[in-house]
Structure formats: C-alpha cells, structure tokens
Amino acid sequence: MTRATPVIPGPDAPLADRDGAIWLDGDLVPWREARLHVLSHGLHYGGSVFEGERAYDGRVFKLHEHSARLVASAREMGYALPWSADELDAATREVVAAAGLTDGYVRPVAWRGGDTLRLVAPDSRVHVAVAAWPWPRIFADGPRGIRLHTSRWRRPAPDTAPVRAKTAAQYALGSLAGQEAEAAGRDDALLLDHRGRLAEATGANLFLVLDGALHTPPPECVLDGITRRTVIALAQDLGLTVVERHLAPAELERATEVFLTGTAYEVQPVTAVDAREYPLGEVGTALAEAYTRAVRGGDSGDGGVGGPVGGAPAAVPDGPR
Ligand code: PMP
C-alpha cells in the first residue's frame, strides 16, 4: 500500500493541488496522483455516483447510511460497487484518520472507467475513491439564512431520470439552477418538481412550518436526504408533528418558517424565497440546535461521542453538495 504524508490541506488551496492522501481503489495514494483517464465512461455518460459526508470531531456522521446510499445509487445506475458498505466505512475511516481530520468534508465517488466508451459497458471496471479535507464553518457566528430563487428548472419525474440515485447525471440540473440563482443574486435555487410542486434546493431538502407543524415533500422526485431523515426523527423527539406530503408553491405564502436540511447545510433557515421573506424562527432554531447536538454527541451513527456544542449551524451556500 502506498502511503502519502498525512498533511492537512488548507481550506483555500485548489482542490486538485493539495498534499495529503486519497483512497483510490483500495490504496491511499498521494492526493495529486488520484487521477482518472479522460476516456472514463463516467466522465462522458454521467453515471458516476457520489456522497457528501461531514466529519465532526474526527467521526463521520451517519457514515454507514452514506456508504449504503452510495452502494444503492450505483445499483440504481446499473452497476455493482467492488466494495461493500462496511468496506467503504473502513476506507472512509482510514482516509479521515490519515488526514488527521477533526471537522471536515468527505467525498466518496464511484464511476465506470476507461475500458470502453460503449454506453452499455457491463465489463468496464468500476473505480471508487474517497477524499476528505478540512471544512470549517463559514459563518461560525450563527445562521445567516439562505435566500432562494425559484428556478425555471424542475426536478424530473421518477420515470424520466434516476431520481433515487445520488448520481452526477442529476447534478447538471442542480448546477444550472444554482448558476441561475447566483446570477439573480440569491444563495441557492428552489426547484419545483415536474408537476410544479415544491421539491428541494440544489443540495438540500425543504421544510415548511405551517400551523406549527413541519411539512416536507415525500422523497419521490427529491433525494431522500440523510439529514432530512435525521431531522424528522429529531422533530418527532421534540414533539413536533411531521407531515410528508406534496406541497404547492402557494403554501409558501402561509408558511411561518422555511428551512433546508442537508449534510453541507445542516439545518439552515431560509430567509427569502423570491420576494417573500421569512424570519429566523423558533422551530428551525430548535432543530438546528438539536442537529448540532446529534452530530457532536449521542447519535453520530458512527459510535461518536463528545459533548454537545451550542449555537446554530453555519450557512454554506457555496460548498459542495
Ligand atoms: N437533495 C439533493 C439534491 C442533495 O444533493 C442533497 C445533498 N446530498 C440533499 C438533498 C440532502 O441530502 P443529505 O441530507 O443526505 O446530505
């Protein structure tokens, strides 16, 4: 096994030009040498699958759920990963430990390689990489709130795109919607689904507070977020009613609070959707605090321990998804 020097890359260094190590197909390789061929199937046909994970105090929150979703996403895209979810857990722990990471971001990714450019390429070797780097909170002084722009792009129907998979094939859409939102001076895009119902942001799930209860779209045309599931459970623990149902855009008028959930965003208040403004409300704040306690403490999903940390999570509108 090739072991690179575990130097922690600075958060501002260009991503591909850092010291450190990336786990690639079973080995830790020097960061700059973790490359793929330009004729890789995954680059041309968009079938790569990936995860976005966060390490807190050196432990990846909900690690196994993420590894299992990577395996399931690949299956959805028609290929099997050469590693099990348990093996991916171990690889991720190895990368995090080699980086000496406490708080950071973890990006596992899998793709079909350059053995053939046939669209149907069952024999093309599947590659898997896991990278991790420090990712400090951007707005450590408290929630800034996200301002959303409703996108003209819509989340496709389940019979139009592999909506259950976290695959690059879907993220061209998010990228277009995000560019459009930023051009409009907003932090992120709100996408409707193919029927014009509320769906999600480019990398986070959507929640509305209506009459004190949480309402969120079912994971039909949106990613079944691991943070979404965690926040639903935390809300139920707090005695809140959670309703999963299709939501019409007009319901935004009646919502007293809106927030987003995602590994990168954590629980992030939305302060505006187009012309409609929202306050930083009690429900979102309580859930943001409960989530912060969960990621640092009792329920890391990876046997993590550590004291609760107060304060609401930071906004990361320009981070990875
Ligand atoms: N929707 C999309 C499109 C995403 O990219 C993400 C981030 N993975 C989410 C929702 C939130 O998912 P999770 O809570 O698992 O990070």
Coordinates of C-alpha atoms and ligand atoms in Angstrom, one line a residue:
M1 CA 0.0 0.0 0.0
T2 CA 1.3 3.4 -0.9
R3 CA 1.0 5.8 2.0
A4 CA 1.3 9.6 1.4
T5 CA 2.3 12.0 4.1
P6 CA -0.8 13.0 6.0
V7 CA -0.6 16.7 5.6
I8 CA -3.8 18.6 6.1
P9 CA -4.6 20.7 3.1
G10 CA -5.6 24.2 3.7
P11 CA -9.3 25.0 3.0
D12 CA -8.3 27.6 0.3
A13 CA -5.8 25.6 -1.7
P14 CA -7.1 24.4 -5.1
L15 CA -8.8 21.1 -4.6
A16 CA -6.7 19.1 -7.0
D17 CA -3.4 20.6 -5.9
R18 CA -3.0 19.6 -2.3
D19 CA -0.9 17.5 0.0
G20 CA -2.5 14.5 1.6
A21 CA -3.9 11.2 0.6
I22 CA -6.9 10.0 -1.3
W23 CA -8.2 6.4 -1.0
L24 CA -8.4 5.1 -4.6
D25 CA -9.4 1.5 -5.4
G26 CA -8.1 0.1 -2.1
D27 CA -5.0 2.2 -1.5
L28 CA -4.2 5.5 -0.1
V29 CA -2.4 7.4 -2.9
P30 CA -0.8 10.8 -2.9
W31 CA -3.5 13.5 -3.4
R32 CA -2.2 14.8 -6.7
E33 CA -1.9 11.3 -8.2
A34 CA -5.6 10.4 -7.6
R35 CA -6.5 10.7 -11.3
L36 CA -8.8 9.1 -13.8
H37 CA -8.4 8.7 -17.6
V38 CA -10.1 11.2 -20.0
L39 CA -11.9 8.4 -21.7
S40 CA -13.6 7.3 -18.5
H41 CA -17.2 6.2 -19.1
G42 CA -18.3 8.1 -16.0
L43 CA -17.0 11.4 -17.4
H44 CA -18.8 11.0 -20.7
Y45 CA -22.1 9.5 -19.7
G46 CA -22.7 10.9 -16.3
G47 CA -23.2 7.7 -14.4
S48 CA -20.9 8.4 -11.5
V49 CA -22.3 8.2 -8.1
F50 CA -21.1 10.1 -5.0
E51 CA -21.8 11.0 -1.4
G52 CA -21.2 14.1 0.6
E53 CA -20.4 13.4 4.3
R54 CA -19.3 15.5 7.2
A55 CA -16.8 14.6 9.9
Y56 CA -17.3 16.1 13.3
D57 CA -14.7 15.6 16.0
G58 CA -13.0 13.0 13.7
R59 CA -16.1 10.9 13.1
V60 CA -18.3 10.8 10.0
F61 CA -21.9 11.5 10.9
K62 CA -24.2 8.7 9.7
L63 CA -21.3 7.1 7.9
H64 CA -22.9 3.7 7.3
E65 CA -26.1 5.3 5.9
H66 CA -23.9 7.3 3.4
S67 CA -21.9 4.2 2.4
A68 CA -25.1 2.2 1.9
R69 CA -26.6 5.0 -0.2
L70 CA -23.5 5.0 -2.4
V71 CA -23.9 1.3 -3.0
A72 CA -27.6 1.7 -3.7
S73 CA -27.0 4.7 -6.1
A74 CA -24.6 2.6 -8.1
R75 CA -27.1 -0.3 -8.2
E76 CA -29.7 2.2 -9.5
M77 CA -27.3 3.2 -12.2
G78 CA -26.8 -0.4 -13.2
Y79 CA -23.5 -1.4 -11.7
A80 CA -22.2 -3.0 -8.6
L81 CA -19.5 -1.4 -6.5
P82 CA -16.5 -3.7 -5.9
W83 CA -16.7 -2.7 -2.2
S84 CA -19.4 -3.4 0.4
A85 CA -20.9 -0.6 2.5
D86 CA -18.9 -2.0 5.5
E87 CA -15.7 -1.9 3.5
L88 CA -16.4 1.7 2.4
D89 CA -17.0 2.6 6.0
A90 CA -13.5 1.3 6.8
A91 CA -11.9 3.1 3.8
T92 CA -13.5 6.3 4.9
R93 CA -12.3 6.0 8.5
E94 CA -8.8 5.3 7.1
V95 CA -8.9 8.5 5.0
V96 CA -10.2 10.6 7.8
A97 CA -7.5 9.2 10.2
A98 CA -4.7 9.7 7.6
A99 CA -5.8 13.3 7.1
G100 CA -5.8 13.8 10.9
L101 CA -9.2 15.4 10.2
T102 CA -11.4 16.6 13.1
D103 CA -14.1 18.7 11.3
G104 CA -14.2 18.2 7.6
Y105 CA -15.9 17.1 4.4
V106 CA -15.7 13.6 2.9
R107 CA -16.4 12.9 -0.7
P108 CA -16.7 9.2 -1.8
V109 CA -17.2 8.8 -5.6
A110 CA -17.6 5.8 -7.9
W111 CA -17.5 5.6 -11.7
R112 CA -17.1 3.3 -14.6
G113 CA -13.6 3.5 -16.0
G114 CA -12.0 3.8 -19.5
D115 CA -12.2 0.2 -20.6
T116 CA -14.7 1.1 -23.3
L117 CA -16.9 4.0 -24.3
R118 CA -19.9 1.9 -25.2
L119 CA -22.9 3.3 -23.4
V120 CA -23.7 -0.2 -22.2
A121 CA -20.5 -1.2 -20.5
P122 CA -21.0 -4.0 -18.1
D123 CA -17.4 -5.1 -18.2
S124 CA -16.0 -1.6 -17.6
R125 CA -14.1 -1.6 -14.4
V126 CA -15.8 0.4 -11.6
H127 CA -13.5 2.7 -9.6
V128 CA -14.1 4.1 -6.2
A129 CA -12.3 7.0 -4.4
V130 CA -12.7 8.6 -1.1
A131 CA -11.3 12.1 -0.3
A132 CA -11.5 14.1 2.9
W133 CA -10.5 17.7 3.7
P134 CA -11.0 20.2 6.5
W135 CA -14.1 22.3 6.1
P136 CA -14.5 24.8 8.8
R137 CA -17.8 26.6 9.5
I138 CA -18.1 29.6 7.3
F139 CA -20.5 31.7 9.4
A140 CA -19.4 30.5 12.8
D141 CA -21.2 33.5 14.4
G142 CA -24.6 32.0 13.7
P143 CA -27.1 31.4 11.0
R144 CA -27.1 33.8 8.1
G145 CA -30.1 32.4 6.3
I146 CA -30.4 31.3 2.7
R147 CA -32.1 33.4 0.1
L148 CA -33.7 31.2 -2.6
H149 CA -34.6 31.9 -6.2
T150 CA -37.3 29.7 -7.7
S151 CA -35.7 28.0 -10.7
R152 CA -37.1 27.5 -14.1
W153 CA -35.5 24.0 -14.0
R154 CA -37.7 21.3 -12.5
R155 CA -36.9 18.0 -10.8
P156 CA -37.7 15.2 -13.3
A157 CA -40.3 12.5 -12.8
P158 CA -39.2 9.2 -11.5
D159 CA -39.7 7.7 -14.9
T160 CA -37.6 10.4 -16.6
A161 CA -34.4 10.3 -14.6
P162 CA -32.9 8.0 -11.9
V163 CA -34.2 10.3 -9.1
R164 CA -33.4 7.9 -6.3
A165 CA -29.7 7.8 -7.1
K166 CA -27.2 10.4 -6.0
T167 CA -25.6 10.4 -9.4
A168 CA -23.7 13.1 -11.4
A169 CA -26.4 12.5 -14.0
Q170 CA -28.8 14.6 -11.8
Y171 CA -26.4 17.3 -10.9
A172 CA -26.2 19.0 -14.2
L173 CA -29.7 20.3 -13.4
G174 CA -28.7 21.5 -9.9
S175 CA -25.6 23.2 -11.4
L176 CA -27.7 25.0 -13.9
A177 CA -30.3 26.0 -11.3
G178 CA -27.6 27.1 -8.9
Q179 CA -25.9 29.3 -11.6
E180 CA -29.2 30.9 -12.4
A181 CA -29.9 31.6 -8.7
E182 CA -26.4 33.2 -8.2
A183 CA -26.9 35.3 -11.3
A184 CA -30.1 36.5 -9.7
G185 CA -28.1 37.5 -6.6
R186 CA -29.5 34.6 -4.5
D187 CA -27.7 31.9 -2.5
D188 CA -29.4 28.9 -3.9
A189 CA -32.2 27.7 -6.1
L190 CA -35.6 26.2 -5.2
L191 CA -36.6 23.6 -7.7
L192 CA -40.2 22.6 -8.3
D193 CA -40.9 19.0 -9.4
H194 CA -42.2 18.0 -12.8
R195 CA -45.7 18.7 -11.7
G196 CA -44.9 22.1 -10.3
R197 CA -44.9 21.1 -6.7
L198 CA -42.2 22.2 -4.2
A199 CA -39.2 19.9 -4.4
E200 CA -35.8 20.9 -2.9
A201 CA -32.8 23.1 -3.2
T202 CA -29.8 22.1 -5.3
G203 CA -28.3 20.2 -2.5
A204 CA -30.7 20.2 0.4
N205 CA -34.3 19.1 1.3
L206 CA -37.0 21.6 2.0
F207 CA -39.2 22.0 5.1
L208 CA -42.1 24.5 5.7
V209 CA -43.6 25.3 9.1
L210 CA -47.4 25.5 8.7
D211 CA -49.6 26.0 11.8
G212 CA -46.6 24.8 14.0
A213 CA -46.2 21.5 12.1
L214 CA -43.4 20.5 9.8
H215 CA -44.3 19.8 6.2
T216 CA -41.9 18.3 3.7
P217 CA -42.2 16.8 0.2
P218 CA -42.0 13.0 0.1
P219 CA -38.8 11.6 -1.4
E220 CA -40.4 10.9 -4.7
C221 CA -38.7 13.4 -7.0
V222 CA -36.2 14.6 -4.4
L223 CA -33.2 12.9 -2.8
D224 CA -34.1 11.0 0.4
G225 CA -31.7 13.1 2.4
I226 CA -30.0 11.5 5.4
T227 CA -30.2 14.9 7.2
R228 CA -33.9 15.0 6.3
R229 CA -34.5 11.6 7.9
T230 CA -32.4 12.7 11.0
V231 CA -34.3 16.0 11.3
I232 CA -37.7 14.3 11.0
A233 CA -36.7 12.0 13.9
L234 CA -35.4 14.9 16.0
A235 CA -38.6 16.9 15.3
Q236 CA -40.7 13.9 16.5
D237 CA -38.5 13.7 19.6
L238 CA -39.3 17.4 20.3
G239 CA -43.0 16.6 20.0
L240 CA -43.5 18.3 16.6
T241 CA -45.9 16.9 14.0
V242 CA -44.2 16.0 10.8
V243 CA -46.2 15.6 7.6
E244 CA -44.7 14.2 4.4
R245 CA -46.9 15.4 1.5
H246 CA -46.9 17.2 -1.8
L247 CA -46.7 20.9 -1.3
A248 CA -48.0 23.6 -3.7
P249 CA -45.8 26.7 -4.2
A250 CA -48.7 28.8 -2.9
E251 CA -48.2 27.2 0.6
L252 CA -45.0 29.3 0.9
E253 CA -47.3 32.3 1.4
R254 CA -48.8 30.7 4.6
A255 CA -45.5 29.2 5.9
T256 CA -44.2 30.9 9.1
E257 CA -40.7 29.4 8.7
V258 CA -38.9 27.7 5.9
F259 CA -35.6 25.8 6.3
L260 CA -33.3 23.4 4.4
T261 CA -31.6 20.3 5.5
G262 CA -28.5 18.6 4.1
T263 CA -25.1 17.3 5.1
A264 CA -23.5 20.5 4.0
Y265 CA -26.2 22.9 5.0
E266 CA -27.1 21.1 8.2
V267 CA -30.4 22.8 9.3
Q268 CA -30.3 26.1 7.5
P269 CA -33.0 28.8 7.8
V270 CA -34.4 30.2 4.6
T271 CA -34.9 34.0 4.9
A272 CA -36.4 34.6 1.5
V273 CA -38.0 32.7 -1.4
D274 CA -38.2 35.2 -4.3
A275 CA -40.0 38.3 -2.9
R276 CA -41.4 36.5 0.2
E277 CA -39.3 37.0 3.4
Y278 CA -39.1 34.7 6.4
P279 CA -37.9 35.3 10.0
L280 CA -35.3 33.1 11.7
G281 CA -38.0 31.2 13.6
E282 CA -38.2 29.1 16.8
V283 CA -38.8 25.7 15.1
G284 CA -35.8 26.0 12.8
T285 CA -33.6 27.2 15.6
A286 CA -34.6 24.4 17.9
L287 CA -34.0 21.8 15.2
A288 CA -30.7 23.4 14.3
E289 CA -29.6 23.1 17.9
A290 CA -30.8 19.6 18.2
Y291 CA -29.0 18.6 15.0
T292 CA -25.8 20.2 16.2
R293 CA -26.1 18.2 19.4
A294 CA -26.7 15.0 17.4
V295 CA -23.7 15.4 15.1
R296 CA -21.4 16.1 18.0
G297 CA -22.8 13.8 20.5
G298 CA -25.1 10.9 21.1
D299 CA -26.1 9.8 17.6
S300 CA -23.2 10.2 15.3
G301 CA -24.2 7.0 13.5
D302 CA -20.5 6.0 13.8
G303 CA -20.2 5.4 17.5
G304 CA -19.2 9.0 18.1
V305 CA -19.0 10.6 21.5
G306 CA -18.5 14.1 22.6
G307 CA -20.2 16.9 24.3
P308 CA -23.0 18.9 22.8
V309 CA -22.0 22.1 21.1
G310 CA -24.3 25.0 21.2
G311 CA -25.2 27.5 18.5
A312 CA -26.9 27.2 15.2
P313 CA -25.0 25.7 12.2
A314 CA -23.3 27.8 9.6
A315 CA -24.6 28.5 6.1
V316 CA -22.5 27.0 3.3
P317 CA -24.2 28.2 0.1
D318 CA -21.0 27.8 -2.0
G319 CA -19.9 24.5 -0.6
P320 CA -20.1 21.0 -2.1
R321 CA -23.3 19.0 -2.2
Ligands
PMP1 N1 -31.1 16.9 -2.2 C1 -30.0 17.0 -3.0 C2 -30.2 17.2 -4.5 C3 -28.7 16.8 -2.5 O1 -27.6 16.9 -3.3 C4 -28.5 16.6 -1.1 C5 -27.1 16.5 -0.5 N2 -26.7 15.2 -0.6 C6 -29.7 16.6 -0.3 C7 -30.9 16.7 -0.9 C8 -29.6 16.3 1.2 O2 -29.1 15.0 1.4 P1 -28.3 14.6 2.7 O3 -29.1 15.1 3.8 O4 -28.2 13.2 2.6 O5 -27.0 15.3 2.6

